[in-house]
Structure formats: structure tokens, C-alpha cells
mmCIF file of C-alpha atoms in Angstrom:
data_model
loop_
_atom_site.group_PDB
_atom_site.id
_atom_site.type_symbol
_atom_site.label_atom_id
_atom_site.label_comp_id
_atom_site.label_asym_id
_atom_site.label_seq_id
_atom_site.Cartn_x
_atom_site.Cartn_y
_atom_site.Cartn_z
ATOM 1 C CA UNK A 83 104.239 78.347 92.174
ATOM 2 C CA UNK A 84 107.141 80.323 92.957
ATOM 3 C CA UNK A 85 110.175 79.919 95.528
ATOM 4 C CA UNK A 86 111.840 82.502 96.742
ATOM 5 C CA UNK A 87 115.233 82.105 98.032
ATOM 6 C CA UNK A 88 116.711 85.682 100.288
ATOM 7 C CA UNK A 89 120.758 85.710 101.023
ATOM 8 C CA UNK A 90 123.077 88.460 101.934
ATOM 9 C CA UNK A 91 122.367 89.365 105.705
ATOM 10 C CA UNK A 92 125.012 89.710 107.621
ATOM 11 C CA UNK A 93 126.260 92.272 110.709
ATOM 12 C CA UNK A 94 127.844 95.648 110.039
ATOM 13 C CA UNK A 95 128.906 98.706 111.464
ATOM 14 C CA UNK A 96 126.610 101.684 111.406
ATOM 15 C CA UNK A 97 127.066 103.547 108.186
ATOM 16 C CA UNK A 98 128.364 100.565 106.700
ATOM 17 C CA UNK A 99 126.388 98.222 103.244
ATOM 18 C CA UNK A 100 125.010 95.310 102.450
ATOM 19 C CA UNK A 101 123.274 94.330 99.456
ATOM 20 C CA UNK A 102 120.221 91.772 99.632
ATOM 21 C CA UNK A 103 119.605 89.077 96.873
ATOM 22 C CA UNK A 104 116.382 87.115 96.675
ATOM 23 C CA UNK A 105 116.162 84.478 93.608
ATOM 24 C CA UNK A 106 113.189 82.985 92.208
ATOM 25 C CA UNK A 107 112.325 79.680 90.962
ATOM 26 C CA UNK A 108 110.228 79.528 87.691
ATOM 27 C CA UNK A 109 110.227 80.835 84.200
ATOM 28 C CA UNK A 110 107.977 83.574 85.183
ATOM 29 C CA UNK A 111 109.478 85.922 87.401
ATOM 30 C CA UNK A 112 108.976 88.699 84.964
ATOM 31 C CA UNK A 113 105.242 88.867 85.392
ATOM 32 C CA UNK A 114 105.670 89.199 89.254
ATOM 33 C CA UNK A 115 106.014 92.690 90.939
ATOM 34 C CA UNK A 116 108.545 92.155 94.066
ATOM 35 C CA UNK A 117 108.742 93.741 97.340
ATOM 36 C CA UNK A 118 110.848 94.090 100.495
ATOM 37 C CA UNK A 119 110.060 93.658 104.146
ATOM 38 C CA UNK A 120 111.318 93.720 107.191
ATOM 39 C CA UNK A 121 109.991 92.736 110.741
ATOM 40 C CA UNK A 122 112.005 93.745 113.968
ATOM 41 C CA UNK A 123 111.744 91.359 117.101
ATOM 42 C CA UNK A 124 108.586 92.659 118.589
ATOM 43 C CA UNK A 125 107.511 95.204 115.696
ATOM 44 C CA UNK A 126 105.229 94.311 112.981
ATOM 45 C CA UNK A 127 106.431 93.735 109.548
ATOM 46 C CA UNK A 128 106.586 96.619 107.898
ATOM 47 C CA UNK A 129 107.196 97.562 104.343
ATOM 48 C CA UNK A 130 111.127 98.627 102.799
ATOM 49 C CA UNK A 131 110.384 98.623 98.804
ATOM 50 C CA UNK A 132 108.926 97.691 96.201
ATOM 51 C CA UNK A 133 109.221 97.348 92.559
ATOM 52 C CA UNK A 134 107.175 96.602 89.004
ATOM 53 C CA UNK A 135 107.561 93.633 87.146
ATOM 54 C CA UNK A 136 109.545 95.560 84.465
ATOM 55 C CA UNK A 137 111.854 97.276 86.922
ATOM 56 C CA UNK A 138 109.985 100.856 85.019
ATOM 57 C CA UNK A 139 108.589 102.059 88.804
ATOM 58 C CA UNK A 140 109.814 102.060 92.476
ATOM 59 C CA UNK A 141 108.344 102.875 96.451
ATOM 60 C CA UNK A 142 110.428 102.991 99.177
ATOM 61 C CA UNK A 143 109.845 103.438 103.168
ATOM 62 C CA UNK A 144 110.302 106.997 104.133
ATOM 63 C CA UNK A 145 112.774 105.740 106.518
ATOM 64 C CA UNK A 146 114.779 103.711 103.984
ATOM 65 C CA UNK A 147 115.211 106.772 100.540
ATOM 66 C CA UNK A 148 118.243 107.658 99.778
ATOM 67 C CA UNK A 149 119.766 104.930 101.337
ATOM 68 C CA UNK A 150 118.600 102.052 99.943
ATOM 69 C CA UNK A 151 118.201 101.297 96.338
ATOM 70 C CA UNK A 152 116.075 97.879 95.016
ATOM 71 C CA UNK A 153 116.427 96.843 91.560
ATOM 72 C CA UNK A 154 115.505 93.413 89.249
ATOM 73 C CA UNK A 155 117.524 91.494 86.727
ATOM 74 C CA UNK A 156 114.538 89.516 85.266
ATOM 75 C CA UNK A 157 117.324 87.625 83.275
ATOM 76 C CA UNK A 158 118.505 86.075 86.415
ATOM 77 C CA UNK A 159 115.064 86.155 87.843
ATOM 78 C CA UNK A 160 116.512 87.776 90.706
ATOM 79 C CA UNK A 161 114.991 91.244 93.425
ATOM 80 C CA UNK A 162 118.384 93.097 94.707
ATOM 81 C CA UNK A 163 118.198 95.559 98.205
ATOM 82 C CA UNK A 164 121.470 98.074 98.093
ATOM 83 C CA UNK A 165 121.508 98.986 101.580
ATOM 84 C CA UNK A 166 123.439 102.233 102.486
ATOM 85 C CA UNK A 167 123.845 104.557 105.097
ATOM 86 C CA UNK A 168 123.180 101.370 107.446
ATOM 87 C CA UNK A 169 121.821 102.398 110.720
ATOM 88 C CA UNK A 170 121.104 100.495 113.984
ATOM 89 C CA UNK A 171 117.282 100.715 113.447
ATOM 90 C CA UNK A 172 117.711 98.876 110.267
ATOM 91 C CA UNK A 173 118.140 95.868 112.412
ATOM 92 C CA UNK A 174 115.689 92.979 111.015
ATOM 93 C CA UNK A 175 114.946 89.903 109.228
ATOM 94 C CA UNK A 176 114.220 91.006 105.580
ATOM 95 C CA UNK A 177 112.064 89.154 103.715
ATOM 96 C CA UNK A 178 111.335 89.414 99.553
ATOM 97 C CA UNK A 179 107.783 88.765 98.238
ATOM 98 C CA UNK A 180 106.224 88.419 95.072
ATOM 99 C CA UNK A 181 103.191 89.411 93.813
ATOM 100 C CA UNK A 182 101.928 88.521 90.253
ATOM 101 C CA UNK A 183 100.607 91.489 88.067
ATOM 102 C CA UNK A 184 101.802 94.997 87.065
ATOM 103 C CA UNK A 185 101.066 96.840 90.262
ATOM 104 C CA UNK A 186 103.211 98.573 92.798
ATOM 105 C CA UNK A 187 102.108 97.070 96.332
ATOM 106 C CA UNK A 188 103.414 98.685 99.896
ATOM 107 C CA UNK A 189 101.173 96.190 102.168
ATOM 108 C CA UNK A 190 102.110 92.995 102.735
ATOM 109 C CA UNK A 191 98.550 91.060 101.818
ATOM 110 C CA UNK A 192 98.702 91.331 98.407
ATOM 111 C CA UNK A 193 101.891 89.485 98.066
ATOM 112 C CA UNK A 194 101.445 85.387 97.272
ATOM 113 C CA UNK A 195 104.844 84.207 98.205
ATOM 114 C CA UNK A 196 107.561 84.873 100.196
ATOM 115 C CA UNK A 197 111.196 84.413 100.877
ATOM 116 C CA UNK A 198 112.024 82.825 104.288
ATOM 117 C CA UNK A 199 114.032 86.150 105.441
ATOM 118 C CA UNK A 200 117.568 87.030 105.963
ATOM 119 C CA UNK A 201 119.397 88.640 109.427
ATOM 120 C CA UNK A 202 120.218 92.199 108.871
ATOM 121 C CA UNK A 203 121.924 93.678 112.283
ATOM 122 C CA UNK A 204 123.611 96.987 112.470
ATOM 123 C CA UNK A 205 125.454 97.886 115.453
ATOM 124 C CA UNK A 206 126.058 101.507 116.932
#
């Protein structure tokens, strides 16, 4: 079992940063592969980015690279999202997931557990 705690939403100016956290309970977050989402009021959640369970390979949204950056510290047993370039259509609740294996996983299904989100809104 696995918890997953997200922080770090907030509201910001367009162009402006924040950076997500989302820590995990357990003494095995290093054999989980993570993931980012995000779901807009009205939209379907959609996938942000994604990482391996050793940090060794990343996928982003289209919509998100260059801007946005995730990383791991599997010492902490913490997922980071270093969102630049902020824009209003960022606006969401972001949400972390974990997933236990080696893979790399853009869809939502595969993922077991999940954080219970964090506001992100960007005005214009």
C-alpha cells in the first residue's frame, strides 16, 4: 500500500513557477514508476509526465516540454513537477500516481494509487 501525499499548488501570474511535490509513504517507492496528471473543471484528466522508477527515463505532454521538468529523489521517496513558462491553460488540479514496475506509463489505468490533487491556477 502506498499513500501519496501532493502539495505546492498555488495561483500565479502567467509566465510565472511553481514546483509540485508529491511524497510517498512506504519503504518502497523506488520500485514504483510515478506520473503526473491533471484534470480541468469539465475536461478529462489528461496526462503531464511521467517518470521510471530510477529517474533513468522521462514523457512529457506535448503541451507541457520545455516548460515543465519532473524529477525523483527516491531518498526522500518523493515525485517533483518544475512548472515554467506557466500559462492560463495550465489551470488544474494535479494529481501524482504511482505505478509499481519499470515501465514508463502516459494513461492513467495503469497507475494503482494516487495523490488526492493539488490547485494549480494561472491567471492571464
Amino acid at each position: 500500500q502506498v499513500q501519496l501525499v501532493d502539495t505546492g499548488g498555488g495561483f500565479v501570474q502567467a509566465g510565472g513557477s511553481l514546483r509540485l511535490s508529491c511524497a510517498a509513504s512506504g519503504r518502497t517507492f523506488s520500485s514504483y514508476a510515478m506520473g503526473w496528471f491533471r484534470q480541468a473543471p469539465g475536461k478529462e484528466r489528461e496526462f503531464v509526465a511521467a517518470i521510471t522508477w530510477n529517474g533513468g527515463a522521462t514523457s512529457y505532454a506535448d503541451s507541457v516540454k520545455g516548460r515543465f521538468t519532473i524529477s525523483r529523489d527516491n531518498a526522500k521517496s518523493t515525485v517533483y513537477l518544475q512548472m515554467n513558462s506557466l500559462k492560463p491553460e495550465d489551470t488544474a488540479v494535479y494529481h501524482c500516481a504511482a505505478k509499481r514496475g519499470p515501465g514508463l506509463y502516459r494513461e492513467p489505468r495503469p497507475y494503482d494509487y494516487w495523490g488526492q490533487g493539488t490547485q494549480v491556477t494561472v491567471s492571464s
